[in-house]
Amino acid sequence: MTTMTTNRKTLMIPGPIECETNVLQAMGEPPKSHTAPDFIKAFGNCLNMMKEIWMCPSGQPFLVAGTGTLAMEMAAANLIEEGDRALVISTGYFGKRYADILERHGAQVTILEAPLGDTVKTSDIDAVLQQNNYKLMTFTHVDTSTAVMVDPASMGELGRKHNVLTVLDGVCSVAGEEIRQEEWGIDIVLTASQKAIGVPPGLALLVASPKAMEAWELRKTQVRSYYADWSNWLPIMEAYTAGKPAYFGTPAVSLVMALEAGLKNILEEGLEERFDRHKKTGKAFREAMKALGLTLIPKNESVAANTLSAPYLPEDVMLPDFMQAMGDAEVIIAGGLLPDIKSLYFRVGHMGSVAHTDLMNTVRGIARALNQCAHKANEDDGVLAIENIMTR
Ligand code: PMP
């Protein structure tokens, strides 16, 4: 990571994450008018870069002030009408949230819940989609509460087979995990600025396929959310893409300038290189946790996310003691999130510009904290596991 010039702790939680210096500098400029030529250019660049990063050249990007939850709600509000059936594939906390949002917008929701640490079998989803006429299916690419990753390509395939719109919650995956929206036929891919995108929180980002835009155009009833309604936002996105200003709600000008820098960083690294780097980082971190004697929530490598990890604590270590012991480390990590097991595990984000040394410091900090809690863990084994993979 290139930003750390002070001795402050490194943020290794699953979002917000550390930002590169150029992102922070762009954010720190005096606010611009949303009609200023350089702002118009930056906004247009962001929209074009989103299509490139989402790998969705024919998609319609939306960039609005808000968090990832707003991006989730925007998809639901614009695509659901009263009584439509929606299927939620849930692999943790954020699946339940999507079900609540869809219900709020009038959908009849069915939830398919994965066993803890696993995904729902494709054949089970196929069977449910066969039974009823669903309009839309959501899935969480990486659920931040479990670190379980779903295969988006197979979801896109199911969506096409059953003519169901597919919505990928990519808040913990876009720009970290591999996503090929157009090739995989995913109708909505949404995220927020504060995770693998590498920008402070405050922007909701979404790209809609032509099929999703058509479904919205064919609505018979008005969108129930005023702020999320594409009727209000589409003219704004079109204007900025065409190099003209337009107003609906004041854009988060400083965040948009930061986003432009962040998206440029991603494209400069290269998408394939970035996916590979995250795969390597994720693998290294999981191996290090295993070397310390910890087990992970994802039941095997094929469902394990690369943007974050969720290790269980050993039975003899209590979370509050462990988190207190982590206070001495150079890094900040997160506790559990899934209500039923939240005191039994912790979470570490390793997405965006996380560096080899950040991983090392994190593993060292965890090993020391475990030992401080009277649980034997060999720091060197953890560090070696990281080395073995990162220097390959
Ligand atoms: N979905 C997932 C997978 C997330 O990780 C999060 C945030 N942790 C959200 C949705 C909601 O995003 P936000 O907190 O930005 O509203």
Short mmCIF file of C-alpha atoms and ligand atoms in Angstrom, two decimals:
data_model
loop_
_atom_site.label_atom_id
_atom_site.label_comp_id
_atom_site.label_asym_id
_atom_site.label_seq_id
_atom_site.Cartn_x
_atom_site.Cartn_y
_atom_site.Cartn_z
CA MET A 1 0.00 0.00 0.00
CA THR A 2 1.49 3.34 -0.96
CA THR A 3 -0.54 5.66 1.26
CA MET A 4 0.80 4.94 4.72
CA THR A 5 3.21 7.63 5.74
CA THR A 6 2.11 7.85 9.39
CA ASN A 7 2.26 5.22 12.11
CA ARG A 8 -1.52 4.85 12.20
CA LYS A 9 -3.02 1.39 11.99
CA THR A 10 -3.89 -0.22 8.67
CA LEU A 11 -7.56 -0.90 8.08
CA MET A 12 -7.97 -4.61 7.33
CA ILE A 13 -11.74 -4.80 7.78
CA PRO A 14 -14.01 -5.80 4.89
CA GLY A 15 -14.75 -2.18 4.01
CA PRO A 16 -14.15 0.67 4.26
CA ILE A 17 -10.61 -0.13 3.12
CA GLU A 18 -7.40 1.85 2.76
CA CYS A 19 -7.28 4.25 -0.20
CA GLU A 20 -4.39 5.10 -2.50
CA THR A 21 -2.82 8.56 -2.16
CA ASN A 22 -4.17 9.83 -5.47
CA VAL A 23 -7.71 8.91 -4.40
CA LEU A 24 -7.34 10.83 -1.13
CA GLN A 25 -5.81 13.79 -2.93
CA ALA A 26 -8.68 13.92 -5.43
CA MET A 27 -11.13 13.71 -2.52
CA GLY A 28 -9.34 16.53 -0.70
CA GLU A 29 -9.59 19.14 -3.45
CA PRO A 30 -12.05 22.00 -2.81
CA PRO A 31 -15.55 20.91 -3.92
CA LYS A 32 -16.30 21.69 -7.55
CA SER A 33 -19.52 22.90 -9.10
CA HIS A 34 -21.42 19.97 -10.56
CA THR A 35 -21.63 21.98 -13.77
CA ALA A 36 -17.87 22.73 -13.98
CA PRO A 37 -16.22 21.36 -17.15
CA ASP A 38 -13.65 19.28 -15.24
CA PHE A 39 -16.36 17.77 -13.05
CA ILE A 40 -18.52 16.92 -16.07
CA LYS A 41 -15.51 15.21 -17.61
CA ALA A 42 -14.73 13.27 -14.43
CA PHE A 43 -18.34 12.10 -14.05
CA GLY A 44 -18.45 10.96 -17.70
CA ASN A 45 -15.11 9.17 -17.27
CA CYS A 46 -16.44 7.35 -14.21
CA LEU A 47 -19.49 6.10 -16.10
CA ASN A 48 -17.37 4.88 -19.00
CA MET A 49 -14.83 3.23 -16.70
CA MET A 50 -17.61 1.48 -14.79
CA LYS A 51 -18.75 -0.24 -18.00
CA GLU A 52 -15.16 -1.33 -18.61
CA ILE A 53 -14.57 -2.63 -15.08
CA TRP A 54 -17.95 -4.38 -14.93
CA MET A 55 -17.10 -5.79 -18.40
CA CYS A 56 -20.49 -4.69 -19.65
CA PRO A 57 -20.02 -2.51 -22.76
CA SER A 58 -23.74 -2.39 -23.54
CA GLY A 59 -24.78 -1.69 -19.93
CA GLN A 60 -26.27 1.46 -18.43
CA PRO A 61 -24.24 2.67 -15.45
CA PHE A 62 -25.79 4.52 -12.50
CA LEU A 63 -23.63 6.46 -10.08
CA VAL A 64 -25.47 8.11 -7.18
CA ALA A 65 -24.71 9.31 -3.67
CA GLY A 66 -25.61 6.59 -1.20
CA THR A 67 -24.30 3.28 0.11
CA GLY A 68 -24.41 -0.27 -1.19
CA THR A 69 -27.84 -0.71 0.37
CA LEU A 70 -29.15 2.06 -1.88
CA ALA A 71 -27.71 0.24 -4.91
CA MET A 72 -29.55 -2.91 -3.75
CA GLU A 73 -32.74 -0.91 -3.29
CA MET A 74 -32.37 0.85 -6.63
CA ALA A 75 -32.40 -2.50 -8.45
CA ALA A 76 -35.41 -3.72 -6.46
CA ALA A 77 -37.38 -0.47 -6.73
CA ASN A 78 -36.96 -0.18 -10.48
CA LEU A 79 -37.47 -3.82 -11.44
CA ILE A 80 -40.17 -5.01 -9.02
CA GLU A 81 -43.88 -4.25 -9.24
CA GLU A 82 -46.49 -5.26 -6.68
CA GLY A 83 -46.92 -9.03 -6.61
CA ASP A 84 -43.88 -9.94 -8.73
CA ARG A 85 -42.09 -13.05 -7.57
CA ALA A 86 -38.47 -12.70 -6.52
CA LEU A 87 -36.03 -15.43 -5.53
CA VAL A 88 -33.22 -14.64 -3.10
CA ILE A 89 -30.22 -16.95 -2.97
CA SER A 90 -28.83 -16.35 0.50
CA THR A 91 -25.35 -17.20 1.70
CA GLY A 92 -25.41 -15.02 4.80
CA TYR A 93 -26.50 -11.71 6.30
CA PHE A 94 -26.90 -9.76 3.07
CA GLY A 95 -29.29 -12.26 1.46
CA LYS A 96 -31.77 -11.61 4.25
CA ARG A 97 -31.33 -7.86 3.73
CA TYR A 98 -32.17 -8.26 0.05
CA ALA A 99 -35.31 -10.22 0.89
CA ASP A 100 -36.45 -7.39 3.21
CA ILE A 101 -35.81 -4.76 0.53
CA LEU A 102 -37.68 -6.71 -2.16
CA GLU A 103 -40.64 -7.27 0.14
CA ARG A 104 -40.73 -3.55 0.94
CA HIS A 105 -41.15 -2.92 -2.79
CA GLY A 106 -44.07 -5.33 -3.08
CA ALA A 107 -42.38 -8.56 -4.21
CA GLN A 108 -43.46 -12.03 -3.16
CA VAL A 109 -40.13 -13.32 -1.98
CA THR A 110 -38.84 -16.87 -1.74
CA ILE A 111 -35.50 -17.35 0.03
CA LEU A 112 -33.22 -20.27 -0.68
CA GLU A 113 -30.82 -20.34 2.24
CA ALA A 114 -27.45 -22.05 1.88
CA PRO A 115 -26.10 -24.20 4.71
CA LEU A 116 -23.56 -22.18 6.72
CA GLY A 117 -20.28 -22.00 4.83
CA ASP A 118 -21.72 -23.33 1.60
CA THR A 119 -23.68 -22.19 -1.46
CA VAL A 120 -27.12 -23.34 -2.63
CA LYS A 121 -26.87 -26.15 -5.19
CA THR A 122 -27.50 -25.01 -8.77
CA SER A 123 -29.88 -27.96 -9.25
CA ASP A 124 -31.99 -26.76 -6.27
CA ILE A 125 -32.21 -23.25 -7.70
CA ASP A 126 -33.09 -24.68 -11.09
CA ALA A 127 -35.92 -26.73 -9.55
CA VAL A 128 -37.37 -23.72 -7.71
CA LEU A 129 -37.21 -21.52 -10.82
CA GLN A 130 -39.06 -24.28 -12.67
CA GLN A 131 -41.96 -24.23 -10.20
CA ASN A 132 -43.01 -20.59 -10.48
CA ASN A 133 -42.77 -17.63 -12.76
CA TYR A 134 -40.09 -15.51 -11.10
CA LYS A 135 -39.31 -12.04 -12.37
CA LEU A 136 -35.99 -11.62 -10.63
CA MET A 137 -33.34 -13.55 -8.73
CA THR A 138 -30.72 -11.99 -6.45
CA PHE A 139 -27.53 -13.52 -5.14
CA THR A 140 -24.64 -12.21 -3.07
CA HIS A 141 -21.41 -12.75 -4.98
CA VAL A 142 -19.37 -12.58 -1.78
CA ASP A 143 -21.33 -12.46 1.45
CA THR A 144 -19.32 -10.32 3.82
CA SER A 145 -20.72 -12.13 6.86
CA THR A 146 -19.49 -15.59 5.82
CA ALA A 147 -16.78 -15.02 3.17
CA VAL A 148 -18.68 -17.48 0.97
CA MET A 149 -18.45 -16.85 -2.77
CA VAL A 150 -21.12 -17.83 -5.30
CA ASP A 151 -20.27 -18.61 -8.94
CA PRO A 152 -21.94 -15.79 -10.94
CA ALA A 153 -21.59 -17.53 -14.33
CA SER A 154 -23.90 -20.37 -13.29
CA MET A 155 -26.43 -17.84 -11.91
CA GLY A 156 -26.40 -15.95 -15.21
CA GLU A 157 -26.98 -19.21 -17.04
CA LEU A 158 -29.97 -20.07 -14.84
CA GLY A 159 -31.38 -16.59 -15.34
CA ARG A 160 -31.21 -16.93 -19.11
CA LYS A 161 -32.65 -20.45 -19.04
CA HIS A 162 -35.70 -19.36 -17.02
CA ASN A 163 -35.95 -15.81 -18.37
CA VAL A 164 -35.43 -14.36 -14.91
CA LEU A 165 -33.56 -11.10 -14.31
CA THR A 166 -30.38 -11.73 -12.31
CA VAL A 167 -29.07 -9.29 -9.72
CA LEU A 168 -25.54 -9.70 -8.38
CA ASP A 169 -24.84 -8.00 -5.05
CA GLY A 170 -21.19 -7.27 -5.65
CA VAL A 171 -20.62 -4.88 -2.76
CA CYS A 172 -17.82 -7.12 -1.48
CA SER A 173 -16.59 -8.31 -4.88
CA VAL A 174 -16.64 -5.79 -7.75
CA ALA A 175 -13.06 -4.90 -8.77
CA GLY A 176 -11.69 -7.70 -6.58
CA GLU A 177 -13.32 -10.93 -7.74
CA GLU A 178 -13.74 -11.90 -11.38
CA ILE A 179 -16.95 -10.52 -12.89
CA ARG A 180 -17.79 -10.55 -16.61
CA GLN A 181 -21.27 -9.08 -16.54
CA GLU A 182 -22.08 -9.15 -20.24
CA GLU A 183 -20.44 -12.48 -21.05
CA TRP A 184 -22.11 -14.13 -18.06
CA GLY A 185 -25.49 -12.53 -18.78
CA ILE A 186 -26.01 -10.87 -15.39
CA ASP A 187 -28.64 -8.13 -15.54
CA ILE A 188 -27.57 -6.01 -12.59
CA VAL A 189 -24.16 -5.81 -10.97
CA LEU A 190 -24.10 -3.41 -8.03
CA THR A 191 -21.57 -2.24 -5.50
CA ALA A 192 -20.47 0.67 -3.31
CA SER A 193 -17.34 2.79 -3.32
CA GLN A 194 -15.77 1.64 -0.04
CA LYS A 195 -14.69 -1.92 -0.78
CA ALA A 196 -12.56 -3.33 -3.61
CA ILE A 197 -13.17 -0.12 -5.59
CA GLY A 198 -10.86 1.58 -3.06
CA VAL A 199 -12.67 4.88 -2.45
CA PRO A 200 -14.22 6.19 0.80
CA PRO A 201 -17.87 5.23 1.51
CA GLY A 202 -20.72 7.25 0.02
CA LEU A 203 -21.33 6.16 -3.57
CA ALA A 204 -23.77 3.55 -4.85
CA LEU A 205 -22.68 2.06 -8.18
CA LEU A 206 -24.73 -0.11 -10.48
CA VAL A 207 -24.67 -1.28 -14.10
CA ALA A 208 -27.92 -2.49 -15.68
CA SER A 209 -28.08 -4.70 -18.78
CA PRO A 210 -30.25 -3.73 -21.79
CA LYS A 211 -32.68 -6.46 -20.64
CA ALA A 212 -32.97 -4.85 -17.19
CA MET A 213 -33.53 -1.41 -18.75
CA GLU A 214 -36.22 -2.88 -20.98
CA ALA A 215 -37.96 -4.51 -18.00
CA TRP A 216 -37.96 -1.12 -16.29
CA GLU A 217 -39.35 0.62 -19.41
CA LEU A 218 -42.18 -1.93 -19.58
CA ARG A 219 -43.34 -1.24 -16.01
CA LYS A 220 -47.03 -0.56 -15.63
CA THR A 221 -46.76 1.20 -12.30
CA GLN A 222 -44.62 4.02 -10.97
CA VAL A 223 -41.42 3.23 -9.06
CA ARG A 224 -42.19 3.53 -5.35
CA SER A 225 -38.98 5.23 -4.33
CA TYR A 226 -38.58 8.81 -5.50
CA TYR A 227 -34.81 8.99 -4.91
CA ALA A 228 -34.02 5.60 -6.48
CA ASP A 229 -36.26 6.01 -9.55
CA TRP A 230 -34.32 5.59 -12.80
CA SER A 231 -36.74 8.08 -14.43
CA ASN A 232 -34.96 10.69 -12.34
CA TRP A 233 -31.43 9.37 -12.77
CA LEU A 234 -31.25 8.11 -16.34
CA PRO A 235 -31.34 11.62 -17.89
CA ILE A 236 -28.52 12.63 -15.54
CA MET A 237 -26.34 9.66 -16.50
CA GLU A 238 -27.06 10.27 -20.19
CA ALA A 239 -26.23 13.97 -19.92
CA TYR A 240 -22.87 13.45 -18.18
CA THR A 241 -21.99 10.68 -20.65
CA ALA A 242 -22.65 13.19 -23.45
CA GLY A 243 -20.42 15.76 -21.73
CA LYS A 244 -23.25 17.95 -20.43
CA PRO A 245 -24.29 18.78 -16.86
CA ALA A 246 -27.73 17.94 -15.50
CA TYR A 247 -29.34 18.10 -12.10
CA PHE A 248 -31.59 15.83 -10.11
CA GLY A 249 -29.88 15.52 -6.71
CA THR A 250 -26.57 17.25 -6.04
CA PRO A 251 -23.78 14.80 -6.97
CA ALA A 252 -21.28 13.91 -4.23
CA VAL A 253 -18.71 15.95 -6.16
CA SER A 254 -15.67 15.17 -4.00
CA LEU A 255 -16.43 11.46 -3.98
CA VAL A 256 -16.91 11.44 -7.74
CA MET A 257 -13.46 13.02 -8.17
CA ALA A 258 -12.05 10.34 -5.84
CA LEU A 259 -13.89 7.64 -7.78
CA GLU A 260 -12.36 8.81 -11.03
CA ALA A 261 -8.89 8.34 -9.50
CA GLY A 262 -9.85 4.99 -7.98
CA LEU A 263 -11.29 3.56 -11.20
CA LYS A 264 -8.22 4.74 -13.13
CA ASN A 265 -6.01 2.89 -10.64
CA ILE A 266 -8.00 -0.30 -11.23
CA LEU A 267 -7.73 -0.06 -15.01
CA GLU A 268 -4.04 0.82 -14.82
CA GLU A 269 -3.39 -2.33 -12.84
CA GLY A 270 -5.41 -4.34 -15.39
CA LEU A 271 -8.53 -6.34 -14.59
CA GLU A 272 -7.04 -9.79 -15.16
CA GLU A 273 -3.98 -8.87 -13.09
CA ARG A 274 -6.23 -7.56 -10.34
CA PHE A 275 -8.39 -10.70 -10.26
CA ASP A 276 -5.24 -12.84 -10.12
CA ARG A 277 -3.73 -10.71 -7.36
CA HIS A 278 -6.86 -11.05 -5.25
CA LYS A 279 -6.90 -14.82 -5.83
CA LYS A 280 -3.30 -15.06 -4.68
CA THR A 281 -3.86 -12.78 -1.68
CA GLY A 282 -6.98 -14.65 -0.62
CA LYS A 283 -5.27 -18.02 -0.93
CA ALA A 284 -2.21 -16.81 1.01
CA PHE A 285 -4.35 -15.48 3.83
CA ARG A 286 -6.46 -18.64 4.09
CA GLU A 287 -3.33 -20.80 4.15
CA ALA A 288 -1.87 -18.59 6.88
CA MET A 289 -5.00 -18.98 9.00
CA LYS A 290 -4.84 -22.76 8.58
CA ALA A 291 -1.15 -22.68 9.49
CA LEU A 292 -2.15 -20.96 12.75
CA GLY A 293 -4.54 -23.86 13.37
CA LEU A 294 -7.75 -21.96 12.55
CA THR A 295 -10.65 -23.19 10.43
CA LEU A 296 -12.63 -20.98 8.08
CA ILE A 297 -16.38 -20.58 7.60
CA PRO A 298 -16.34 -21.43 3.85
CA LYS A 299 -16.35 -25.21 3.78
CA ASN A 300 -13.78 -25.54 1.01
CA GLU A 301 -11.63 -23.57 -1.44
CA SER A 302 -14.23 -23.68 -4.22
CA VAL A 303 -16.64 -21.47 -2.24
CA ALA A 304 -14.06 -19.26 -0.51
CA ALA A 305 -13.96 -15.54 -1.31
CA ASN A 306 -10.69 -13.78 -2.07
CA THR A 307 -11.69 -10.31 -0.88
CA LEU A 308 -12.09 -11.30 2.78
CA SER A 309 -11.67 -14.25 5.12
CA ALA A 310 -13.81 -15.38 8.05
CA PRO A 311 -11.86 -17.65 10.45
CA TYR A 312 -13.46 -19.26 13.49
CA LEU A 313 -11.77 -18.55 16.79
CA PRO A 314 -10.39 -21.58 18.65
CA GLU A 315 -12.92 -22.80 21.25
CA ASP A 316 -10.76 -21.62 24.15
CA VAL A 317 -10.60 -18.00 22.91
CA MET A 318 -13.40 -15.50 23.55
CA LEU A 319 -14.00 -12.82 20.89
CA PRO A 320 -13.90 -9.78 23.24
CA ASP A 321 -10.54 -10.96 24.66
CA PHE A 322 -9.19 -11.59 21.18
CA MET A 323 -10.33 -8.22 19.85
CA GLN A 324 -8.81 -6.50 22.87
CA ALA A 325 -5.54 -8.34 22.27
CA MET A 326 -5.68 -7.26 18.61
CA GLY A 327 -5.61 -3.70 19.91
CA ASP A 328 -1.83 -4.04 20.17
CA ALA A 329 -1.47 -5.05 16.52
CA GLU A 330 -0.68 -2.67 13.67
CA VAL A 331 -3.91 -3.59 11.93
CA ILE A 332 -7.63 -3.28 12.55
CA ILE A 333 -9.83 -6.30 11.87
CA ALA A 334 -13.58 -6.94 12.30
CA GLY A 335 -15.62 -9.21 14.55
CA GLY A 336 -18.33 -11.62 13.37
CA LEU A 337 -21.54 -10.41 11.70
CA LEU A 338 -23.89 -13.35 11.22
CA PRO A 339 -26.22 -13.09 14.26
CA ASP A 340 -26.26 -16.79 15.31
CA ILE A 341 -22.49 -17.21 15.37
CA LYS A 342 -21.20 -13.65 15.59
CA SER A 343 -19.16 -14.21 18.74
CA LEU A 344 -17.43 -17.29 17.33
CA TYR A 345 -15.44 -15.81 14.47
CA PHE A 346 -13.72 -12.73 13.10
CA ARG A 347 -13.27 -11.20 9.65
CA VAL A 348 -10.32 -9.78 7.77
CA GLY A 349 -10.62 -7.81 4.53
CA HIS A 350 -7.80 -8.23 2.03
CA MET A 351 -9.07 -6.38 -0.99
CA GLY A 352 -8.03 -3.34 -2.99
CA SER A 353 -4.45 -2.21 -2.68
CA VAL A 354 -3.58 -4.45 0.27
CA ALA A 355 0.13 -5.27 0.18
CA HIS A 356 2.26 -8.24 1.12
CA THR A 357 3.47 -6.44 4.27
CA ASP A 358 -0.12 -5.70 5.33
CA LEU A 359 -0.88 -9.42 5.15
CA MET A 360 2.25 -10.22 7.16
CA ASN A 361 1.41 -7.67 9.84
CA THR A 362 -2.12 -9.00 10.05
CA VAL A 363 -1.03 -12.61 10.42
CA ARG A 364 1.57 -11.66 13.01
CA GLY A 365 -1.01 -9.61 14.91
CA ILE A 366 -3.50 -12.49 14.92
CA ALA A 367 -0.90 -15.03 16.07
CA ARG A 368 0.23 -12.74 18.89
CA ALA A 369 -3.34 -12.00 19.95
CA LEU A 370 -4.12 -15.73 20.11
CA ASN A 371 -1.05 -16.33 22.24
CA GLN A 372 -2.04 -13.43 24.48
CA CYS A 373 -5.36 -15.24 24.96
CA ALA A 374 -3.37 -18.29 26.14
CA HIS A 375 -3.90 -20.16 22.87
CA LYS A 376 -0.70 -21.44 21.26
CA ALA A 377 -0.25 -20.32 17.66
CA ASN A 378 3.04 -20.28 15.78
CA GLU A 379 3.53 -16.87 14.18
CA ASP A 380 6.34 -18.14 11.94
CA ASP A 381 4.14 -20.86 10.46
CA GLY A 382 1.59 -18.23 9.48
CA VAL A 383 4.20 -15.94 7.98
CA LEU A 384 5.77 -18.82 6.06
CA ALA A 385 2.40 -19.75 4.57
CA ILE A 386 2.04 -16.18 3.28
CA GLU A 387 5.59 -16.19 1.90
CA ASN A 388 5.12 -19.51 0.15
CA ILE A 389 2.22 -18.19 -1.87
CA MET A 390 3.06 -14.52 -2.30
CA THR A 391 6.58 -15.17 -3.59
CA ARG A 392 5.50 -17.91 -5.99
N1 PMP B 1 -23.98 -6.28 0.41
C1 PMP B 1 -22.81 -6.75 0.85
C2 PMP B 1 -22.30 -8.06 0.35
C3 PMP B 1 -22.08 -5.99 1.77
O1 PMP B 1 -20.91 -6.44 2.21
C4 PMP B 1 -22.59 -4.76 2.22
C5 PMP B 1 -21.81 -3.90 3.22
N2 PMP B 1 -21.04 -4.55 4.12
C6 PMP B 1 -23.81 -4.33 1.73
C7 PMP B 1 -24.47 -5.12 0.81
C8 PMP B 1 -24.40 -3.03 2.15
O2 PMP B 1 -23.58 -2.00 1.78
P1 PMP B 1 -23.56 -0.60 2.60
O3 PMP B 1 -23.08 -0.91 3.96
O4 PMP B 1 -22.59 0.23 1.81
O5 PMP B 1 -24.94 -0.09 2.56
#
